[in-house]
XYZ file of C-alpha atoms in Angstrom:
206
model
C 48.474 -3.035 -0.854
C 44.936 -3.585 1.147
C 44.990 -5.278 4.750
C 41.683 -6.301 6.237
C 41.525 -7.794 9.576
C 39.410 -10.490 10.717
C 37.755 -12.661 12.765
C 40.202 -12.959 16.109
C 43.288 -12.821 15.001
C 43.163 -12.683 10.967
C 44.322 -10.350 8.654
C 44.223 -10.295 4.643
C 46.761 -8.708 3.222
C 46.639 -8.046 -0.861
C 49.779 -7.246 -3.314
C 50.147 -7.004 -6.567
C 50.544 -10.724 -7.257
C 47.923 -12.723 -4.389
C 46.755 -12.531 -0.990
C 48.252 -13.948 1.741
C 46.346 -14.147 5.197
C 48.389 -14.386 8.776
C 46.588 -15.898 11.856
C 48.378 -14.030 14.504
C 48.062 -10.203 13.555
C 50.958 -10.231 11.348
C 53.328 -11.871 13.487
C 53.999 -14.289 11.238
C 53.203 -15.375 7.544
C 52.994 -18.215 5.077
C 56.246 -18.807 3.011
C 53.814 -19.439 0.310
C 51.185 -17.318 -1.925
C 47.638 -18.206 -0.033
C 45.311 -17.370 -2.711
C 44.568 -15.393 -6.066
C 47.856 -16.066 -7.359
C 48.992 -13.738 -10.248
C 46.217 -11.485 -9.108
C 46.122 -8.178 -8.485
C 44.313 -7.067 -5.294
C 42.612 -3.789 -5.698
C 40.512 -4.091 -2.430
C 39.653 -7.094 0.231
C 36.617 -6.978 2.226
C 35.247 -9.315 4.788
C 31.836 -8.507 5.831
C 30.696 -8.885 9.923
C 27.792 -11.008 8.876
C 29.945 -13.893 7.013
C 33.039 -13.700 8.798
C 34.803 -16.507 7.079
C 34.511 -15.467 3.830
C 37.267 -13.208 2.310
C 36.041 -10.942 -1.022
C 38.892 -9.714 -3.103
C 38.819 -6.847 -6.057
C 40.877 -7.669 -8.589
C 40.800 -5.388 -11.902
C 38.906 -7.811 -13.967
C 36.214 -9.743 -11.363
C 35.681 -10.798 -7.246
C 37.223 -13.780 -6.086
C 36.211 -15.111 -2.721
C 37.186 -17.371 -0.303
C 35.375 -19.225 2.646
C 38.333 -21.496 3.597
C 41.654 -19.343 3.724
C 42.104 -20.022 -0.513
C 41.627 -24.008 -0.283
C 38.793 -23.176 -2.634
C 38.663 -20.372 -4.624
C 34.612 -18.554 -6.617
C 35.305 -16.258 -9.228
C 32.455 -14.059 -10.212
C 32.050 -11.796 -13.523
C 28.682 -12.245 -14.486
C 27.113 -8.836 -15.200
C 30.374 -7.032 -15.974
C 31.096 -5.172 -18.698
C 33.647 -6.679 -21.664
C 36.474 -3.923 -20.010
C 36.543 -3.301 -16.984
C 39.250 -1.728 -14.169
C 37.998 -2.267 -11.010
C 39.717 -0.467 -8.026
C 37.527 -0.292 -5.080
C 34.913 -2.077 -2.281
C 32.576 -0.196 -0.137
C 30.377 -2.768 2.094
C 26.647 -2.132 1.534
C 24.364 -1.212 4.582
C 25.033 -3.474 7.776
C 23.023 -6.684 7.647
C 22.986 -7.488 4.023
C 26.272 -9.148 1.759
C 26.106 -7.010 -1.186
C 29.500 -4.570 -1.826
C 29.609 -1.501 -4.557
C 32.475 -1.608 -6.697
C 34.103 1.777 -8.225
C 35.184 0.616 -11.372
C 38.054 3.303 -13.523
C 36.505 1.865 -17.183
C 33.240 2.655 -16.183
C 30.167 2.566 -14.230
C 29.591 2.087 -10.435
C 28.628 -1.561 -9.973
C 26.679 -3.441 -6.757
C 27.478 -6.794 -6.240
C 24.575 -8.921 -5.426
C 23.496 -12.377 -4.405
C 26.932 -13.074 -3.922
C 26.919 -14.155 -7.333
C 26.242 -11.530 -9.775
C 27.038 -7.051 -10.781
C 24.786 -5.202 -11.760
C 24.993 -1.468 -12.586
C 23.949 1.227 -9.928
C 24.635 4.504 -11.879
C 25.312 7.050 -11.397
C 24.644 7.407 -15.798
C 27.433 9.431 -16.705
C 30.626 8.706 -19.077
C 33.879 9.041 -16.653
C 36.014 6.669 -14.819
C 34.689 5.816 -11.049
C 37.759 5.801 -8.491
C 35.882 5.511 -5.238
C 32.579 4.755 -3.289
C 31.841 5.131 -0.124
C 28.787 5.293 2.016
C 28.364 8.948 4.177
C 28.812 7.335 7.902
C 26.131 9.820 9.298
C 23.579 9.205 6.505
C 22.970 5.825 5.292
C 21.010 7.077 2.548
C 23.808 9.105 1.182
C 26.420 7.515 -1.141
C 29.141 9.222 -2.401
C 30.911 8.560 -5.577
C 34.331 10.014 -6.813
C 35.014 9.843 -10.416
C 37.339 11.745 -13.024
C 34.796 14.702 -13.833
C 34.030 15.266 -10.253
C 31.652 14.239 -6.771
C 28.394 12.685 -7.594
C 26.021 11.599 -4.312
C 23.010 9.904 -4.085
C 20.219 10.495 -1.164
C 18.126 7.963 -2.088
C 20.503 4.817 -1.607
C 21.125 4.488 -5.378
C 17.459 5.323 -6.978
C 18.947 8.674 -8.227
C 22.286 10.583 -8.729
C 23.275 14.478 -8.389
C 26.410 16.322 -9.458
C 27.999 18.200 -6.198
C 29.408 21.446 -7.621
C 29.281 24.027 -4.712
C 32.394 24.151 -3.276
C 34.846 22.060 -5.804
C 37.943 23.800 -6.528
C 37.743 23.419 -10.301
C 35.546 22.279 -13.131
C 35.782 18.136 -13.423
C 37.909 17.815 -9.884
C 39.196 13.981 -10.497
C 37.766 13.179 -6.281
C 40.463 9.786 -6.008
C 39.458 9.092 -2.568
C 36.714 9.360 0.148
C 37.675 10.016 3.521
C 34.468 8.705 6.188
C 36.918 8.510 9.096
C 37.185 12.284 9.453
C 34.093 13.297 7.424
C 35.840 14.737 4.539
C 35.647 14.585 0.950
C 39.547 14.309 -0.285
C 39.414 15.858 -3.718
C 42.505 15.632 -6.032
C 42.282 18.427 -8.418
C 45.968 19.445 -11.072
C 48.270 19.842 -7.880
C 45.711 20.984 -5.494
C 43.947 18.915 -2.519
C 40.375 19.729 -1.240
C 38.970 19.015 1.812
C 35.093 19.554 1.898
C 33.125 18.253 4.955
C 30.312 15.928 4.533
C 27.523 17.145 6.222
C 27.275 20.081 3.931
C 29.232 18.990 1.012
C 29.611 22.439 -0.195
C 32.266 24.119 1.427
C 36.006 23.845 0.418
C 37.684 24.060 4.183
C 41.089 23.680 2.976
C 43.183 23.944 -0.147
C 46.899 23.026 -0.522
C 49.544 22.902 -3.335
């Protein structure tokens, strides 16, 4: 389930079967599915610089909306044949483009509003998570099943982060900017390893 509020009083709300999108903060909601019906929504995203238009992740391509699911674009061009698509990280502020972690494959940008194409980094393992290092906009982070990859270069090249992983080909399921951490999921342990350094396991749990 992925909520995304908007505009005033907005929010987007995606299940496992459509979205549905309340104009009072959740008070209430439509009876009825909204949009992307029989869709599964992985991730929604509405970007600051086009406000009215909703992007939704589903496993298989983006759907967007610019009129609460009146209308509905569906985009796949550039995708591989399989793909698994699970999650939306909003490219630098001022531009439309979104990276999209994809568990079949690759790490894909979405560009043009259109089109993917594939950002790297070039290595065979599934691709949970993206997210872009809040006090370094030239750092991405990517968390896949054989471990942390970053890039310093927005994108232009890719480096394995070793240091201070609990174990050989840590699965990293999610990226936490909000508190500077890197939330590695490794067997039955959990990592926390701060961002600016990206070396240092702080904190391990079973």
């Amino acid at each position: 389930v992925y909520k995304r509020q908007f505009r005033d009083r907005r929010i987007a709300f995606g299940s496992d079967n459509a979205v549905f999108v309340s104009n009072s903060l959740g008070a209430t909601w439509p009876d009825s599915l909204d949009f992307a019906y029989g869709q599964a929504a992985m991730d929604i995203v509405v970007l600051p610089d086009i406000p009215n238009t909703i992007h939704v992740l589903t496993p298989l391509e983006m759907i967007t909306t610019t009129n609460t699911g009146m209308t509905e674009n569906f985009f796949q061009e550039g995708l591989a044949p399989i793909t698994f698509m699970m999650d939306l990280e909003p490219w630098s502020a001022g531009t439309d483009s979104l990276l999209v972690a994809d568990q079949r494959g690759p790490l894909w940008q979405f560009v043009d509003r259109q089109r993917f194409i594939e950002v790297g980094p070039d290595e065979n393992s599934n691709k949970y998570v993206c997210r872009i290092d809040p006090s370094n906009g030239s750092r991405i982070l990517v968390g896949s099943s054989v471990g942390l990859w970053r890039s310093e270069d927005r994108l232009e090249s890719w480096s394995r982060v070793e240091d201070g992983m609990p174990a050989d080909g840590a699965e990293i399921w999610a990226i936490e900017s909000a508190v500077s951490a890197v939330v590695a999921g490794v067997r039955a342990e959990i990592c926390m390893i701060p961002l600016p350094s990206l070396i240092r396991s702080v904190t391990a749990a079973r």
